[in-house]
mmCIF file of C-alpha atoms in Angstrom:
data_model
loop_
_atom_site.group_PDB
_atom_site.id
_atom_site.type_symbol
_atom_site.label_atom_id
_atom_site.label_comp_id
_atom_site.label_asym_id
_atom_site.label_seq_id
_atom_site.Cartn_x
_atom_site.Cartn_y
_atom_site.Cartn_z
ATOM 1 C CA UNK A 1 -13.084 -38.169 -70.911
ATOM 2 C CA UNK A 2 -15.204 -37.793 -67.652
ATOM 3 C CA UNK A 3 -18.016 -35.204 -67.444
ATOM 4 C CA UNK A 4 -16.802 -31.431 -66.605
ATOM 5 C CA UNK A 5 -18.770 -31.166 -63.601
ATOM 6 C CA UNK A 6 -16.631 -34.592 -61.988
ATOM 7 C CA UNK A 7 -13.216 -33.628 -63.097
ATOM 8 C CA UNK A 8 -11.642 -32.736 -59.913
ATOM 9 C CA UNK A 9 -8.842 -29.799 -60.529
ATOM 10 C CA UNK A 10 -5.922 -32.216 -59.931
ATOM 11 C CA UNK A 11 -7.580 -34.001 -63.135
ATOM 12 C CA UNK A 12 -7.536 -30.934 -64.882
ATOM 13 C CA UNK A 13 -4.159 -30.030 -64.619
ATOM 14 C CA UNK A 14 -3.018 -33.190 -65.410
ATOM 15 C CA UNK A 15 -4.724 -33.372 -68.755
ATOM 16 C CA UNK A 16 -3.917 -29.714 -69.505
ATOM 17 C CA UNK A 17 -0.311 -30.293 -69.060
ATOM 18 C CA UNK A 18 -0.597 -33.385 -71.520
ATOM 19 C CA UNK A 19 -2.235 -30.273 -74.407
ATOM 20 C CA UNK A 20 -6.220 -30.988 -73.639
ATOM 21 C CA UNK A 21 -7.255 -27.792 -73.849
ATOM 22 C CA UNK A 22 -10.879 -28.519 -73.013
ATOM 23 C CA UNK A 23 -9.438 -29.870 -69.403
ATOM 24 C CA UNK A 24 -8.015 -26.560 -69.273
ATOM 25 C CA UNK A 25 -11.799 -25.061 -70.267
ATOM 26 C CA UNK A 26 -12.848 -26.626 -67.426
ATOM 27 C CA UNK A 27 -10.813 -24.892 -64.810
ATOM 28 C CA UNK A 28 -11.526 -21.875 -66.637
ATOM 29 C CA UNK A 29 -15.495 -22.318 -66.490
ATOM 30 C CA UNK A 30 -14.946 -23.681 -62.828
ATOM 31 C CA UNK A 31 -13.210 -19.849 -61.950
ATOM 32 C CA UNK A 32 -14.266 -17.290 -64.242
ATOM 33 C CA UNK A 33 -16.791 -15.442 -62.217
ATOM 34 C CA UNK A 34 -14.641 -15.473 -58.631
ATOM 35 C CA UNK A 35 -11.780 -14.452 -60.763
ATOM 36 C CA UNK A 36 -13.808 -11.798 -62.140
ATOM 37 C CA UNK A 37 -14.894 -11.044 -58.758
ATOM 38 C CA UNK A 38 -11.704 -11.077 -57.045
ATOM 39 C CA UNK A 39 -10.432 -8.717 -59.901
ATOM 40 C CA UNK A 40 -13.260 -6.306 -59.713
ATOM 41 C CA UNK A 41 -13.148 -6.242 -55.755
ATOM 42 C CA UNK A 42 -9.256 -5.752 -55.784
ATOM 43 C CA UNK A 43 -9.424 -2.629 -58.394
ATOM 44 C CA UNK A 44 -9.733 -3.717 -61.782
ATOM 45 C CA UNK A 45 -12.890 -1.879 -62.411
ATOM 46 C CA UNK A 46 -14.506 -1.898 -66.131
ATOM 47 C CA UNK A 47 -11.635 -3.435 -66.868
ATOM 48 C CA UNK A 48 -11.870 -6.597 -64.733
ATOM 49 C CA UNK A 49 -12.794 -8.975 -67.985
ATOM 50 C CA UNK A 50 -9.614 -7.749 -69.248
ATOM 51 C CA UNK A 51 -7.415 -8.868 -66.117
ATOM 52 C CA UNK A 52 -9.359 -11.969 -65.798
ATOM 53 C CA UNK A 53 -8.627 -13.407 -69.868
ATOM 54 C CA UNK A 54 -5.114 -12.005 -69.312
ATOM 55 C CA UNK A 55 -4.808 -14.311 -65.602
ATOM 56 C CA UNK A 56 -5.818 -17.310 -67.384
ATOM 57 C CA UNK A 57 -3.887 -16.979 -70.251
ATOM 58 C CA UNK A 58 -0.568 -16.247 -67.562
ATOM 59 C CA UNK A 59 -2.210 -19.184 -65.473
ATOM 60 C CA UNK A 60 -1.531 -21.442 -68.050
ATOM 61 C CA UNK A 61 1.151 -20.381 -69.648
ATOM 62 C CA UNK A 62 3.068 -21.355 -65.992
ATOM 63 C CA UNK A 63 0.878 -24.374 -65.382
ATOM 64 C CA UNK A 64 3.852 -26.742 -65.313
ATOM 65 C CA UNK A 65 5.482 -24.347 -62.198
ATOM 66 C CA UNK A 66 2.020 -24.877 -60.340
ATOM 67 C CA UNK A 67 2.820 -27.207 -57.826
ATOM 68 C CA UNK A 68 0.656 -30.670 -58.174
ATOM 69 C CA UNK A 69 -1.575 -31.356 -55.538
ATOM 70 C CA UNK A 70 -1.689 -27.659 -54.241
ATOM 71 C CA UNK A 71 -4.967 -26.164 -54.210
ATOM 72 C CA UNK A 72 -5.754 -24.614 -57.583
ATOM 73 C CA UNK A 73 -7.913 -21.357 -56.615
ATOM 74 C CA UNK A 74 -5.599 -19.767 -54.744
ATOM 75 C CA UNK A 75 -2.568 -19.792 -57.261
ATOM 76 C CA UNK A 76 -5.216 -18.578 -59.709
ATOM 77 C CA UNK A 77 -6.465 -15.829 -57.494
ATOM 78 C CA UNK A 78 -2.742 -14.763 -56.741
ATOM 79 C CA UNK A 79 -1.821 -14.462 -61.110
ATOM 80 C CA UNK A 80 -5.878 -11.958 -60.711
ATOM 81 C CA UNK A 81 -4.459 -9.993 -57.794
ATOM 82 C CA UNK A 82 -1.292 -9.311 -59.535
ATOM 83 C CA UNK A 83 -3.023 -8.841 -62.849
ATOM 84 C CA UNK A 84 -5.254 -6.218 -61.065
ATOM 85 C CA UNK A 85 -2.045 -4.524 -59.330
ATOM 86 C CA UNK A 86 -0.099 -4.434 -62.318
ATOM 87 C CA UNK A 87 -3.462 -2.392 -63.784
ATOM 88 C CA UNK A 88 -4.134 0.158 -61.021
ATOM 89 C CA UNK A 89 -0.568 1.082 -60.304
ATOM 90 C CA UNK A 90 -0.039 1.670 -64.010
ATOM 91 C CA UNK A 91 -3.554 3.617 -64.382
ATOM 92 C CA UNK A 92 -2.381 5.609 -61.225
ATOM 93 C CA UNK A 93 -5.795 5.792 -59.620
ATOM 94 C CA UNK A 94 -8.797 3.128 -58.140
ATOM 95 C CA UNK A 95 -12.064 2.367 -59.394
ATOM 96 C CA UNK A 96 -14.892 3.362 -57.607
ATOM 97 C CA UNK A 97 -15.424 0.572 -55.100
ATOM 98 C CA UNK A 98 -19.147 1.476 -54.632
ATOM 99 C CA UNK A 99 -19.307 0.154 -57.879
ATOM 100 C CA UNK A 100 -17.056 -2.193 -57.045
ATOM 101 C CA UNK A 101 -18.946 -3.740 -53.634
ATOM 102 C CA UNK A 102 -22.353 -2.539 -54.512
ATOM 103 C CA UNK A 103 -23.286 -5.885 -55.921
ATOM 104 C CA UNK A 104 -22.468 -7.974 -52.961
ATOM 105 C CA UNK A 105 -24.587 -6.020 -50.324
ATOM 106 C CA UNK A 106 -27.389 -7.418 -48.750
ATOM 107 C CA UNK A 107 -31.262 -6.775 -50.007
ATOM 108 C CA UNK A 108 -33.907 -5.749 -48.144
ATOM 109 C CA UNK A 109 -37.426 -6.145 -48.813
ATOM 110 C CA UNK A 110 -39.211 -3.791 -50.904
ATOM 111 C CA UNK A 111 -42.208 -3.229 -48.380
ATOM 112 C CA UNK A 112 -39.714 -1.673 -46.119
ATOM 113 C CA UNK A 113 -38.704 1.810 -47.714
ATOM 114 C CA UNK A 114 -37.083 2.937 -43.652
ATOM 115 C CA UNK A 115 -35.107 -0.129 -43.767
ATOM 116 C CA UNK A 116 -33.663 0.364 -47.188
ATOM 117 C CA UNK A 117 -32.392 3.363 -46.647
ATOM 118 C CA UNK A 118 -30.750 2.805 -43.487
ATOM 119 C CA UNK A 119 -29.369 -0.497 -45.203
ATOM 120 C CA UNK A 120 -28.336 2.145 -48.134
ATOM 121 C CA UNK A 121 -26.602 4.398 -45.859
ATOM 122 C CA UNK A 122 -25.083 1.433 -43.803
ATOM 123 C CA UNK A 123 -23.489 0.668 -46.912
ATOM 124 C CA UNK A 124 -22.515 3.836 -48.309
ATOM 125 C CA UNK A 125 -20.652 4.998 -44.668
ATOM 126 C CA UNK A 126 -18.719 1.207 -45.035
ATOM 127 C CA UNK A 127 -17.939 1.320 -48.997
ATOM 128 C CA UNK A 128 -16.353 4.806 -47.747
ATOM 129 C CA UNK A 129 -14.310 3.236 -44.949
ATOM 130 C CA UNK A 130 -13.061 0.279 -47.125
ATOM 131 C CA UNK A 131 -12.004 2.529 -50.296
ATOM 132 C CA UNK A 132 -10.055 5.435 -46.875
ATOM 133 C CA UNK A 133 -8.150 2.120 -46.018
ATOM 134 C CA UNK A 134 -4.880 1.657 -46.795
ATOM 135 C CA UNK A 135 -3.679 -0.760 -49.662
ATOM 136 C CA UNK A 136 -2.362 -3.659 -47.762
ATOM 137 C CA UNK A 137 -5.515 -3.523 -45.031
ATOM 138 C CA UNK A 138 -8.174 -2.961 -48.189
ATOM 139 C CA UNK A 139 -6.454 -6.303 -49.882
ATOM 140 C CA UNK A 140 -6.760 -8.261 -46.730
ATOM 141 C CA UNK A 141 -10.299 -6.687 -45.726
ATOM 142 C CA UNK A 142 -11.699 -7.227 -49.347
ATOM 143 C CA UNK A 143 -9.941 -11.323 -49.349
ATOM 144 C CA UNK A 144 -10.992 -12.059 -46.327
ATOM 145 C CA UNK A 145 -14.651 -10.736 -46.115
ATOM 146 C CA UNK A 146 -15.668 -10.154 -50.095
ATOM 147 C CA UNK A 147 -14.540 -12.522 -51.350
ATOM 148 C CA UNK A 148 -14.377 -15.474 -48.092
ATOM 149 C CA UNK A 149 -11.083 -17.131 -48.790
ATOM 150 C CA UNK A 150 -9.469 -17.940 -45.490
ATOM 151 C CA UNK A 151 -6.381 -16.528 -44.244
ATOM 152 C CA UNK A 152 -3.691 -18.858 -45.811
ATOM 153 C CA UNK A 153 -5.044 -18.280 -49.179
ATOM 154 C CA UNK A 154 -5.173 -14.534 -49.076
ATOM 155 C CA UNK A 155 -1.499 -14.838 -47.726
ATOM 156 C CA UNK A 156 -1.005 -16.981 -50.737
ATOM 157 C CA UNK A 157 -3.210 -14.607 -52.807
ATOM 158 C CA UNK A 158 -1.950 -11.147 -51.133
ATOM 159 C CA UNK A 159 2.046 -12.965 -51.384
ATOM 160 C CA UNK A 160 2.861 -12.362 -48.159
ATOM 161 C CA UNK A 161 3.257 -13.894 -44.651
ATOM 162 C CA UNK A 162 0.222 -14.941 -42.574
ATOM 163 C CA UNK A 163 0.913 -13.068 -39.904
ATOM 164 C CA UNK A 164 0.509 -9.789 -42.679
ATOM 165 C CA UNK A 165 -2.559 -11.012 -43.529
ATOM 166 C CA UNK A 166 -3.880 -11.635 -39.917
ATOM 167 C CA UNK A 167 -2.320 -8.267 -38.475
ATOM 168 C CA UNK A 168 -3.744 -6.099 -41.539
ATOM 169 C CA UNK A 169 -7.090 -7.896 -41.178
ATOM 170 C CA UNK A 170 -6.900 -6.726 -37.945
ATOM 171 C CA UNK A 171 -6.007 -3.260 -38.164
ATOM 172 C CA UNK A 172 -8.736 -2.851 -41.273
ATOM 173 C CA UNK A 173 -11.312 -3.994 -39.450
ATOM 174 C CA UNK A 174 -10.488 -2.122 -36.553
ATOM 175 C CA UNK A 175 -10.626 1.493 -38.852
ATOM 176 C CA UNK A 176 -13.682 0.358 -40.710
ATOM 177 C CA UNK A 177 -15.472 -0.097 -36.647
ATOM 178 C CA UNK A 178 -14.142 2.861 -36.118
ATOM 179 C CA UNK A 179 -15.101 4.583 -38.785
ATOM 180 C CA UNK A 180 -18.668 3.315 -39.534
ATOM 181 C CA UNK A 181 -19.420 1.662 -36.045
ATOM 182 C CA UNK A 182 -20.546 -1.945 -34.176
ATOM 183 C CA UNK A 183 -23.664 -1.776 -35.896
ATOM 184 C CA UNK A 184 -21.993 -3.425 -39.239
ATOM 185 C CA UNK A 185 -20.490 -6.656 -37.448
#
């Protein structure tokens, strides 16, 4: 068998789908930590490791309905966004995205105590803003920016139309300008 790190996903499937489990290790290795990050942006919380073991167990359990030659990460990342809805809507509340988003803010330099805490409240006022949106325009929002996948895969992620994810992108960001100003574009 090739090396992990030139097995291409196509590869991976393949040789999954034939019972080589360490093909399917591969593809798990390859996606754990942005399908722990798409499950922790989305809601899961504490609880994200949880959605993410449960994803890739559901992942491959319907391998042989993933269609071949499709890209791989988004039909992942749409098994982790169900995962994490299936979680909040049955704990009945969300996480606290601070928590959440903190990690992917930017870092300012030590030596500059004024700049930090403008950067700190910058990010407070827009951690605020995302968590007031509503569901559909948070999802979009958090895809889109968070976690960079374009807009066909959160449409494919989000399972809905493009023209959902492109109008709820839109009205998101619109609130979150509103809400927290220019400054944060």
């Amino acid at each position: 068998m090739e090396s992990d790190s030139s097995m291409d996903d196509d590869e991976a499937i393949a040789l999954s789908l034939a019972g080589d489990l360490s093909a399917y290790e591969v593809l798990v290795t390859r996606y754990s930590a942005l399908a722990h990050r798409t499950a922790a942006l989305l809601g899961a919380g504490d609880e994200a490791e949880d959605v993410v073991q449960e994803a890739f167990v559901k992942a491959f359990r319907h391998l042989s309905s993933f269609r071949r030659n499709s890209p791989f990460r988004p039909w992942l990342l749409r098994i982790v966004a169900n995962e994490t809805h299936n979680l909040t809507r049955s704990r009945g509340r969300r996480s606290d995205l601070t928590v959440r988003l903190g990690a992917t803010a930017a870092v300012t330099s030590p030596d500059d105590p004024e700049g930090e805490a403008v950067a700190t409240d910058r990010r407070a006022r827009l951690l605020r803003a995302v968590r007031a949106l509503p569901e559909r325009e948070r999802q979009a929002v958090v895809c889109r920016y968070f976690l960079q996948l374009s807009e066909a895969e959160t449409a494919q992620v989000l399972d809905c139309p493009l023209g959902t994810v492109k109008s709820s992108t839109h009205r998101g960001l619109a609130r979150l300008r509103e809400e927290v100003g220019r400054d944060l574009e």
